[in-house]
Coordinates of C-alpha atoms and ligand atoms in Angstrom, one line a residue:
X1 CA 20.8 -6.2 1.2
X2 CA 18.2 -4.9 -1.4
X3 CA 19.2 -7.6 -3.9
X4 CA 19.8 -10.2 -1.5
X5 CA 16.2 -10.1 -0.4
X6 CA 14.8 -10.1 -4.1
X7 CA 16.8 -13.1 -4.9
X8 CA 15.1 -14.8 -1.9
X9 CA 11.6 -13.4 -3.0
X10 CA 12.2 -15.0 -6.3
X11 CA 13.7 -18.6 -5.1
X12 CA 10.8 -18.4 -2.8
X13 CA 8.1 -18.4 -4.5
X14 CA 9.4 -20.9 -7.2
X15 CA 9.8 -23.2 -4.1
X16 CA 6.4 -23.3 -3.1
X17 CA 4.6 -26.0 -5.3
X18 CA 0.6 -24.8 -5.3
X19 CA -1.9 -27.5 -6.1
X20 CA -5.2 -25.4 -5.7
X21 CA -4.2 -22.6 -8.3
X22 CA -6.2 -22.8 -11.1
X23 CA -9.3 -22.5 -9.6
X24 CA -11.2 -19.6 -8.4
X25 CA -14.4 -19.9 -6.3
X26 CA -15.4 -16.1 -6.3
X27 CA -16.3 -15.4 -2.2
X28 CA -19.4 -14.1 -0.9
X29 CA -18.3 -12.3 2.9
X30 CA -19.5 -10.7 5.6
X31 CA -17.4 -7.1 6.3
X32 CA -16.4 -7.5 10.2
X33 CA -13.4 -5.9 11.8
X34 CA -13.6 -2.4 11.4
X35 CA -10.2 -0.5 11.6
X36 CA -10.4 2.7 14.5
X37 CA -10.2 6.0 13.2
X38 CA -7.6 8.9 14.4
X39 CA -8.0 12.2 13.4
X40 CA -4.5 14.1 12.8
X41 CA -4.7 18.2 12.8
X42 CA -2.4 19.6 9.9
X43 CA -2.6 22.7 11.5
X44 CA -0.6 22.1 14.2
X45 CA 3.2 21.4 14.2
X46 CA 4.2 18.2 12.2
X47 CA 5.8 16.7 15.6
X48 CA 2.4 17.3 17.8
X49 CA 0.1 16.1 15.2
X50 CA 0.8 12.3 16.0
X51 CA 0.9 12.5 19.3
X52 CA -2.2 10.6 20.4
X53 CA -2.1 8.4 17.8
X54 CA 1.6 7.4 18.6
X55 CA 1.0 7.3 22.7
X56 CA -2.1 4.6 22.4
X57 CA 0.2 2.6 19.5
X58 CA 3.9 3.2 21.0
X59 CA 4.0 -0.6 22.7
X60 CA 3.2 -2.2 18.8
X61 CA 5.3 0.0 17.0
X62 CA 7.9 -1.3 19.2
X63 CA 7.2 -4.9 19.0
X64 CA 7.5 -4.2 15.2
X65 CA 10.3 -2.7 14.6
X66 CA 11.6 -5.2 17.5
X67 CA 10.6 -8.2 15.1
X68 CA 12.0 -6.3 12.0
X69 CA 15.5 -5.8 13.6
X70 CA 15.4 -9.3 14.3
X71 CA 14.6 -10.4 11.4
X72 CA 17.6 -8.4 9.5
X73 CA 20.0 -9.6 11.8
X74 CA 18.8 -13.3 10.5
X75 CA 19.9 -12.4 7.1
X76 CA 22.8 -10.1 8.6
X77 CA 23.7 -11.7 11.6
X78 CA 26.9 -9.3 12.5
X79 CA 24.3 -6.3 13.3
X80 CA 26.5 -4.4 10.6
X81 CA 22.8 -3.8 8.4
X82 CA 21.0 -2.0 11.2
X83 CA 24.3 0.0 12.2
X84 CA 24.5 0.8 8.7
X85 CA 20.5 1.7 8.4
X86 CA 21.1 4.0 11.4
X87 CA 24.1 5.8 10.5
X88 CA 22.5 6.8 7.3
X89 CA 19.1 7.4 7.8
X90 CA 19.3 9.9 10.8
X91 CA 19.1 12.2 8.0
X92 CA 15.8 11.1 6.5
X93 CA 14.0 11.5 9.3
X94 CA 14.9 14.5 10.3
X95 CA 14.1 15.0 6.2
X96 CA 11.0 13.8 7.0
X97 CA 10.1 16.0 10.0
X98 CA 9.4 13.0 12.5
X99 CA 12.2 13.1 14.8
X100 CA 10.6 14.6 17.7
X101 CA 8.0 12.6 17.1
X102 CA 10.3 9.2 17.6
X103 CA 11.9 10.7 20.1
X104 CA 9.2 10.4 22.5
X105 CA 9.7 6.9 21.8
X106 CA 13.6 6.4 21.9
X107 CA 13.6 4.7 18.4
X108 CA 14.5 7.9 15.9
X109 CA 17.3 5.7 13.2
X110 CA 15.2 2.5 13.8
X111 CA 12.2 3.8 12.3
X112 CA 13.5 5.1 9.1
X113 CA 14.6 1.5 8.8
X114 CA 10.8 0.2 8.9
X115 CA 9.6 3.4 6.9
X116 CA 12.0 2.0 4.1
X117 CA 10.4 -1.7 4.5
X118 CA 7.0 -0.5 3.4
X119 CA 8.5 0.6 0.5
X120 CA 10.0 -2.8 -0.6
X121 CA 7.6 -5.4 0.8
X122 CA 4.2 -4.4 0.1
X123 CA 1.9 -6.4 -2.7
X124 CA -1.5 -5.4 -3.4
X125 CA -4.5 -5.2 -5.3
X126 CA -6.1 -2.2 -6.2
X127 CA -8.8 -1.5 -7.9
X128 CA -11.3 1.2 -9.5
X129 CA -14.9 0.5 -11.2
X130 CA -17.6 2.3 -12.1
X131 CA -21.1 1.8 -11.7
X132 CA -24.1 1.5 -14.4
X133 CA -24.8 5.6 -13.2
X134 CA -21.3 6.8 -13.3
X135 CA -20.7 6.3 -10.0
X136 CA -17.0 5.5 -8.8
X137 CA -15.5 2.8 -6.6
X138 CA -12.1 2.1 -5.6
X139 CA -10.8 -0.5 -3.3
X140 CA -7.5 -2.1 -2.3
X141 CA -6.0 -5.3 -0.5
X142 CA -2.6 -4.5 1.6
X143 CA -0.5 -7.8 1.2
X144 CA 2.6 -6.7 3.2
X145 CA 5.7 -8.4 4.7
X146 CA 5.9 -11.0 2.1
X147 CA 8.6 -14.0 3.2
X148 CA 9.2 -12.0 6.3
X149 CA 9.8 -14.6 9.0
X150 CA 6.6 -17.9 8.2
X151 CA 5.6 -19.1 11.5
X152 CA 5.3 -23.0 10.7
X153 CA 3.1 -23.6 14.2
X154 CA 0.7 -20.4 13.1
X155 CA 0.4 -21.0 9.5
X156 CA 0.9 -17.0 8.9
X157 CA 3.6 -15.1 8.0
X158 CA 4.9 -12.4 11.4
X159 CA 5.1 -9.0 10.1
X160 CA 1.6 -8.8 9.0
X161 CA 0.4 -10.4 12.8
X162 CA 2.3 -6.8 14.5
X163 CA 0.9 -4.8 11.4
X164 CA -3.2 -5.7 12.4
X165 CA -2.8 -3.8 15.6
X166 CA -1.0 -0.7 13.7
X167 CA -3.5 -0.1 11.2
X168 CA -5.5 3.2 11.3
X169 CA -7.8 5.2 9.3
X170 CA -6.5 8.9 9.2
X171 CA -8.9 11.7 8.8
X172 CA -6.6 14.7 7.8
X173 CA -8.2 18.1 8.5
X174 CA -7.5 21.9 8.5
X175 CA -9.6 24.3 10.3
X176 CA -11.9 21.3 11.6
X177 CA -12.3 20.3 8.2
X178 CA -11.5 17.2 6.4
X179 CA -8.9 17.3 4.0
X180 CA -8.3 13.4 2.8
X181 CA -8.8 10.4 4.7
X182 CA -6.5 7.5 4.4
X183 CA -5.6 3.9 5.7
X184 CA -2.0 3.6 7.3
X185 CA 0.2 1.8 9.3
X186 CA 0.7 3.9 13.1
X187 CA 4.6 5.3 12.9
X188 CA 4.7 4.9 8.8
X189 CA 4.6 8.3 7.8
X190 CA 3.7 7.9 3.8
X191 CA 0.3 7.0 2.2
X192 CA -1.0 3.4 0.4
X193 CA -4.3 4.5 0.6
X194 CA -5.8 7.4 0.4
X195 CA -9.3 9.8 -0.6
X196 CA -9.9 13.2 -1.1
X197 CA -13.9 13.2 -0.5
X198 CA -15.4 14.2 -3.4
X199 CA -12.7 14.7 -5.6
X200 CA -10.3 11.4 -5.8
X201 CA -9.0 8.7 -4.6
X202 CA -5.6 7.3 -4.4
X203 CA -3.9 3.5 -4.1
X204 CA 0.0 2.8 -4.8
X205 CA 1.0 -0.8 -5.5
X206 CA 4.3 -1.8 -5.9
X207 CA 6.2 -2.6 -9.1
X208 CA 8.9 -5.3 -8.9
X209 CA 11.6 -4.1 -11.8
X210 CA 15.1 -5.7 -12.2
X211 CA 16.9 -2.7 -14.0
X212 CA 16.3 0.1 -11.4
X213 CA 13.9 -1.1 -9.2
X214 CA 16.0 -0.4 -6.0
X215 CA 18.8 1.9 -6.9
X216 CA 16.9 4.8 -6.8
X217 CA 16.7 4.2 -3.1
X218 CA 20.1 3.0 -2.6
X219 CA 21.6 6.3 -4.0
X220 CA 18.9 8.2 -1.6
X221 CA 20.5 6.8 1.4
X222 CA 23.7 7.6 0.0
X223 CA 22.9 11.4 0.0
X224 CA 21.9 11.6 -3.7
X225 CA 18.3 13.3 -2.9
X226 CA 16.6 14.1 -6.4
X227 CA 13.6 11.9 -6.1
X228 CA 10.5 11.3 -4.0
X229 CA 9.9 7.8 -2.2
X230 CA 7.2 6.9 -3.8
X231 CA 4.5 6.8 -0.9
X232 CA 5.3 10.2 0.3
X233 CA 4.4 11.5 -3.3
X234 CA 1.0 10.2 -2.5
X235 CA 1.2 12.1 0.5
X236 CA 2.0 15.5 -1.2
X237 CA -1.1 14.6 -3.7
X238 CA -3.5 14.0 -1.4
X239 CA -2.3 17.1 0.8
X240 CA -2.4 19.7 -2.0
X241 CA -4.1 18.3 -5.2
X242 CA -7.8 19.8 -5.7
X243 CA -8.8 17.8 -8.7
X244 CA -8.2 14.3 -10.7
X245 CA -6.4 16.1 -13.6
X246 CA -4.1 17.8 -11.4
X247 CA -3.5 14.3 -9.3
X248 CA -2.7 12.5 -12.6
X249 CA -0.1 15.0 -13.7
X250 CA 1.8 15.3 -10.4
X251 CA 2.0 11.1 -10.4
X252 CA 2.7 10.9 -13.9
X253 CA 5.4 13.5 -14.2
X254 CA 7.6 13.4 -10.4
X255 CA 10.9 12.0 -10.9
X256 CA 10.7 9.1 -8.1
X257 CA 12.9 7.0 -6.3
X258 CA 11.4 3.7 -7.4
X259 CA 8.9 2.4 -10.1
X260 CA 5.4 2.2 -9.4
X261 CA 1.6 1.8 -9.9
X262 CA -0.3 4.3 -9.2
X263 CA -4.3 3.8 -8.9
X264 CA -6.1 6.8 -9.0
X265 CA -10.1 7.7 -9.4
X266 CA -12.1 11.2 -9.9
X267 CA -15.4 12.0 -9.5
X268 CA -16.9 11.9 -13.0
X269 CA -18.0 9.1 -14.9
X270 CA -14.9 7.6 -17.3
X271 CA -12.2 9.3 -14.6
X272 CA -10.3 6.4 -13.3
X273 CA -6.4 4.6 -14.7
X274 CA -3.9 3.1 -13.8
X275 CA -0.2 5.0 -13.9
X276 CA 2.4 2.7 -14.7
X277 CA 5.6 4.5 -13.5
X278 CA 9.3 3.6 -14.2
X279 CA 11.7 6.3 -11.8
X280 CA 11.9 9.2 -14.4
X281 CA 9.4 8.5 -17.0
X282 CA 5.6 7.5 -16.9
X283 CA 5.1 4.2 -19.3
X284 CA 1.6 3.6 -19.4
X285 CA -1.9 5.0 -18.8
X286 CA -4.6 2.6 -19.1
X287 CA -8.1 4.2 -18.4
X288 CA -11.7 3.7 -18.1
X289 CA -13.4 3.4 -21.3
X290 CA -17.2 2.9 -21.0
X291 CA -17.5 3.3 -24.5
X292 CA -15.5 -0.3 -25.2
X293 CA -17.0 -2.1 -21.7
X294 CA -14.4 -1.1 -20.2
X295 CA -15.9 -0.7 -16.7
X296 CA -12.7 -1.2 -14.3
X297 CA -9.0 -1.0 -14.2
X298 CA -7.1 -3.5 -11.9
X299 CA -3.7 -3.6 -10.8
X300 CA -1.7 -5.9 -8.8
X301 CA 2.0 -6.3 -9.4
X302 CA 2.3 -6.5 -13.1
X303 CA 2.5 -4.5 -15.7
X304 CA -0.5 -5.0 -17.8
X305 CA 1.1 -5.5 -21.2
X306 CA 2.7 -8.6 -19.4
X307 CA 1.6 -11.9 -17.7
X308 CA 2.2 -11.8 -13.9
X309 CA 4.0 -14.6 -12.6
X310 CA 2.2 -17.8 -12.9
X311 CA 3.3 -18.6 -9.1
X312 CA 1.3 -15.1 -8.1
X313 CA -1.7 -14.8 -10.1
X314 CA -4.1 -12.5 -8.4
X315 CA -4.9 -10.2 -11.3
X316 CA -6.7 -13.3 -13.5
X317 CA -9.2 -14.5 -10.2
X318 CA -10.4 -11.0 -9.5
X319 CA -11.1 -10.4 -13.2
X320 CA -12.9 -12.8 -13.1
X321 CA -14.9 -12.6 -10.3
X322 CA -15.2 -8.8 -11.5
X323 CA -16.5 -10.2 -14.7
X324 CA -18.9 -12.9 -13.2
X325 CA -20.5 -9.6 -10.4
X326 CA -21.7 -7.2 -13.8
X327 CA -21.1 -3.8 -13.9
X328 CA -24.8 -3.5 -13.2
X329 CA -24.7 -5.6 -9.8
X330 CA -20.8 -3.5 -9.0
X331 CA -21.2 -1.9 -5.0
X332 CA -18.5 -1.8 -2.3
X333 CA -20.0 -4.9 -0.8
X334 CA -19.9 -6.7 -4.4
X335 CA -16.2 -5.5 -4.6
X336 CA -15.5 -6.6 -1.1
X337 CA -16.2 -10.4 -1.7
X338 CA -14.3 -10.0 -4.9
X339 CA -11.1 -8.8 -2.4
X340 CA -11.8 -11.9 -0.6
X341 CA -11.6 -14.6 -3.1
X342 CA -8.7 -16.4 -2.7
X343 CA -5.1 -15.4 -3.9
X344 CA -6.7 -12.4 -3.8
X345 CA -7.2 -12.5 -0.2
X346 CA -3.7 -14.4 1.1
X347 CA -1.9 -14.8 4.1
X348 CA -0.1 -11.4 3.6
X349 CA -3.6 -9.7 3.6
X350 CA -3.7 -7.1 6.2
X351 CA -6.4 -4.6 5.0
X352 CA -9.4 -4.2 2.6
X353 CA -10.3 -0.3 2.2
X354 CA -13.3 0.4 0.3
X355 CA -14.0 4.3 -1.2
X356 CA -17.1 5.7 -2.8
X357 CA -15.7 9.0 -3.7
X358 CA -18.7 10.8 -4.2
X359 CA -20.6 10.5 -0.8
X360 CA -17.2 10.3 0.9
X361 CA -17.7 6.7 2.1
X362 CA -14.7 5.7 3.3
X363 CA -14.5 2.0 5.3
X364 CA -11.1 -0.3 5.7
X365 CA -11.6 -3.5 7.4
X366 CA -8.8 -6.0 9.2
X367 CA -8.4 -9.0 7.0
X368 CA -6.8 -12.6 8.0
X369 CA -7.2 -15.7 5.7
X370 CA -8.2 -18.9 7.6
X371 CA -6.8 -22.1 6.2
X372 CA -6.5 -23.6 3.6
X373 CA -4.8 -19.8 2.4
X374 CA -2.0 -19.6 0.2
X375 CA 0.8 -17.4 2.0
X376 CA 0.7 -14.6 -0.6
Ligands
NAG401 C1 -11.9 23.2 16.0 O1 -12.8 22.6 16.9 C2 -12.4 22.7 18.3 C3 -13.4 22.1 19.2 O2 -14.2 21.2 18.5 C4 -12.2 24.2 18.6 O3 -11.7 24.3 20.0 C5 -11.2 24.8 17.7 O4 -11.1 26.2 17.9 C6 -11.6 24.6 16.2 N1 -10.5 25.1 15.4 C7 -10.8 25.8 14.3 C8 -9.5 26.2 13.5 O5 -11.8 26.2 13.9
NAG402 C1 1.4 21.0 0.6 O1 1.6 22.3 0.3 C2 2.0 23.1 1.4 C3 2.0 24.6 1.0 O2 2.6 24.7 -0.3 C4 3.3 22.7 1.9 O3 3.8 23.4 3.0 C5 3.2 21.2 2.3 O4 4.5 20.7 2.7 C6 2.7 20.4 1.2 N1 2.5 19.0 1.7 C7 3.1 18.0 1.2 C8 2.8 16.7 1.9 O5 3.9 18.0 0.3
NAG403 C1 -15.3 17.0 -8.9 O1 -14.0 17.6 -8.8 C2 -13.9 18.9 -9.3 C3 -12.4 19.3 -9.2 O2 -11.8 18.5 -10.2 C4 -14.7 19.9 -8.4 O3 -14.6 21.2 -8.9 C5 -16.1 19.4 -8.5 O4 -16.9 20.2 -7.6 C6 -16.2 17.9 -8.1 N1 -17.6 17.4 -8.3 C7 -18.4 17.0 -7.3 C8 -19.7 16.5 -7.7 O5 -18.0 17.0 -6.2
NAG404 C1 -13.2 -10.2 -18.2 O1 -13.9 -9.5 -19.2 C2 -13.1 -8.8 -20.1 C3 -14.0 -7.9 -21.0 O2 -15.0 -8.7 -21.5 C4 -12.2 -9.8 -20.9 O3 -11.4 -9.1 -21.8 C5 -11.3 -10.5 -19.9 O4 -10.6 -11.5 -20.6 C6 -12.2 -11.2 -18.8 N1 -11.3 -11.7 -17.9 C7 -11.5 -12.9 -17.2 C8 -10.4 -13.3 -16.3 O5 -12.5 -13.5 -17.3

């Protein structure tokens, strides 16, 4: 099923002939939509801490694993996938300590299956700079659900319409005290997004790879459990790491079910790279290095050393726009507009967090792209 949906992912996006690629008009926006926040108690019981959350979002999460279950029996039209998905999976949630939690809502196999999704659909862009006084930004885009079901009349692609009304900031805290804040999707249990006030901050992109990309995952399902999916390794970091050092060792050395990017900032001026990670081994480190002008790392979906596809080019436009703002002129609100320069901002554009680690400034904002928008 895996490889079935990267094949169409490929022929895809060769299919689509863009005229309006090569040029980049860098935005200038006004931040609207601000995203509700939930706070979730780690001191009580994993299956009560959601509660709230889950009650006011129950009636979405359904309609989106609803239109997910639809859209698998498109590609799978016997039902055999989702039997499959079920019979299998009833282990990782339980694994993960949800089931009660989905039991309230009837739905405990069905979720794993969407838990899995975000772990195979999402494209970002992610992003950490640092200012003229040392001061540290990071910022993402969440581009999810990519060829998931285009609705011609709408111009927009469906998963990410159900996603806008999931999305929630999380403020994580033990004895009435915040831990780490993050963005995320009601029901999905892992973290894209995440800060530790003060200390660092925390973004996973996906990495596309031919040679091991998925199997990881495949021989999870199949009971070989060795390796952590990828977003609930971000989890564990931004539950129990107290520093940048000790966050950059634990996502540079955890043997992991799938490749990844990870995105990390610290707190100090020069403390900010991008972790390039194969399953078992870490392949790449690229930091900060004021020294060279090196003010900001950015990843999308490509590894650095290599050009991204020329059909999904975001990492050349927001360099550039990057480039054109000056590390001198660099805020949240100059980064913003760069996250909303088209094919930065696309049609799969669901969020745009924005972190200041240092005062804790923590803000994500709903994102659509009104025509003319490229889908991704
Ligand atoms: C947290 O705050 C609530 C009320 O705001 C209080 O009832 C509770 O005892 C506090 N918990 C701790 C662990 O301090
Ligand atoms: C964080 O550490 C605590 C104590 O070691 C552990 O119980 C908890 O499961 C960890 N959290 C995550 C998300 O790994
Ligand atoms: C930066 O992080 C370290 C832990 O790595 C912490 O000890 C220190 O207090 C933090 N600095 C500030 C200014 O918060
Ligand atoms: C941005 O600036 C850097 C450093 O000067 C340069 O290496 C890079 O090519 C520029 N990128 C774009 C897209 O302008």
């Amino acid at each position: 099923a895996i490889y079935y949906s990267s094949i169409i992912f490929i022929t895809v996006r060769l299919n689509v002939v863009f005229t309006c690629l090569p040029f980049t008009v860098c935005s200038v926006q006004k931040r609207s939509r601000k995203i509700p926040w939930y706070t979730i108690n780690l001191d009580s019981a994993p299956h009560k801490r959601w509660n709230q959350l889950i009650s006011d979002k129950k009636v979405e999460v359904t309609n989106l694993i609803q239109a997910i279950k639809n859209l698998a029996n498109d590609f799978f039209p016997s039902g055999k996938l989702i039997e499959l998905v079920d019979k299998h999976l009833n282990a990782v949630t339980a694994f993960l300590n949800i089931v009660s939690l989905f039991k309230v809502m009837h739905i405990a196999g069905e979720v794993m299956f969407f838990n899995v999704f975000y772990e195979i659909f999402t494209v970002c862009t992610s992003l950490v700079a640092e200012d003229t006084t040392g001061k540290l930004y990071h910022a993402r885009n969440l581009d999810f659900g990519l060829f998931l079901g285009w609705d011609i009349k709408k111009h927009s692609w469906e998963i990410p319409e159900y996603l806008r009304p999931l999305t929630v900031n999380l403020d994580f805290q033990r004895n009435n005290k915040t831990i780490f804040k993050s963005t995320n999707f009601a029901g999905y249990v892992g973290m894209l997004t995440g800060m530790r006030p003060g200390i660092f901050t925390l973004t996973m992109n996906e990495r596309f790879n031919i040679d091991g990309g998925y199997i990881g995952i495949i021989e999870w399902i199949l009971g070989k459990r060795d390796g952590f999916w990828m977003s609930f390794l971000t989890r564990s970091v931004l539950e129990n790491a107290t520093s940048y050092a000790q966050a950059k060792d634990q996502l540079t050395n955890t043997k992991m079910l799938a490749p990844a990017y990870f995105i990390l900032g610290g707190n100090r001026s020069g403390e900010g790279c991008v972790i390039t990670r194969s399953r078992k081994a870490c392949l790449d480190v690229w930091e900060l290095d004021l020294k060279h002008g090196s003010w900001y790392v950015l990843e999308t979906n490509y590894d650095r050393w290599k050009d991204p596809l020329f059909l999904d080019n975001r990492r050349t436009p927001a360099m550039k726009c990057l480039n054109e703002t000056t590390q001198k002129k660099i805020s949240l609100p100059a980064i913003y507009d760069v996250l909303s320069t088209k094919p930065v901002l696309n049609k799969l554009t669901t969020y745009t967090t924005l972190m200041e680690v240092s005062s804790g400034t923590f803000e994500a904002y709903l994102r659509d792209c009104p025509d003319p928008c490229i889908p991704w």
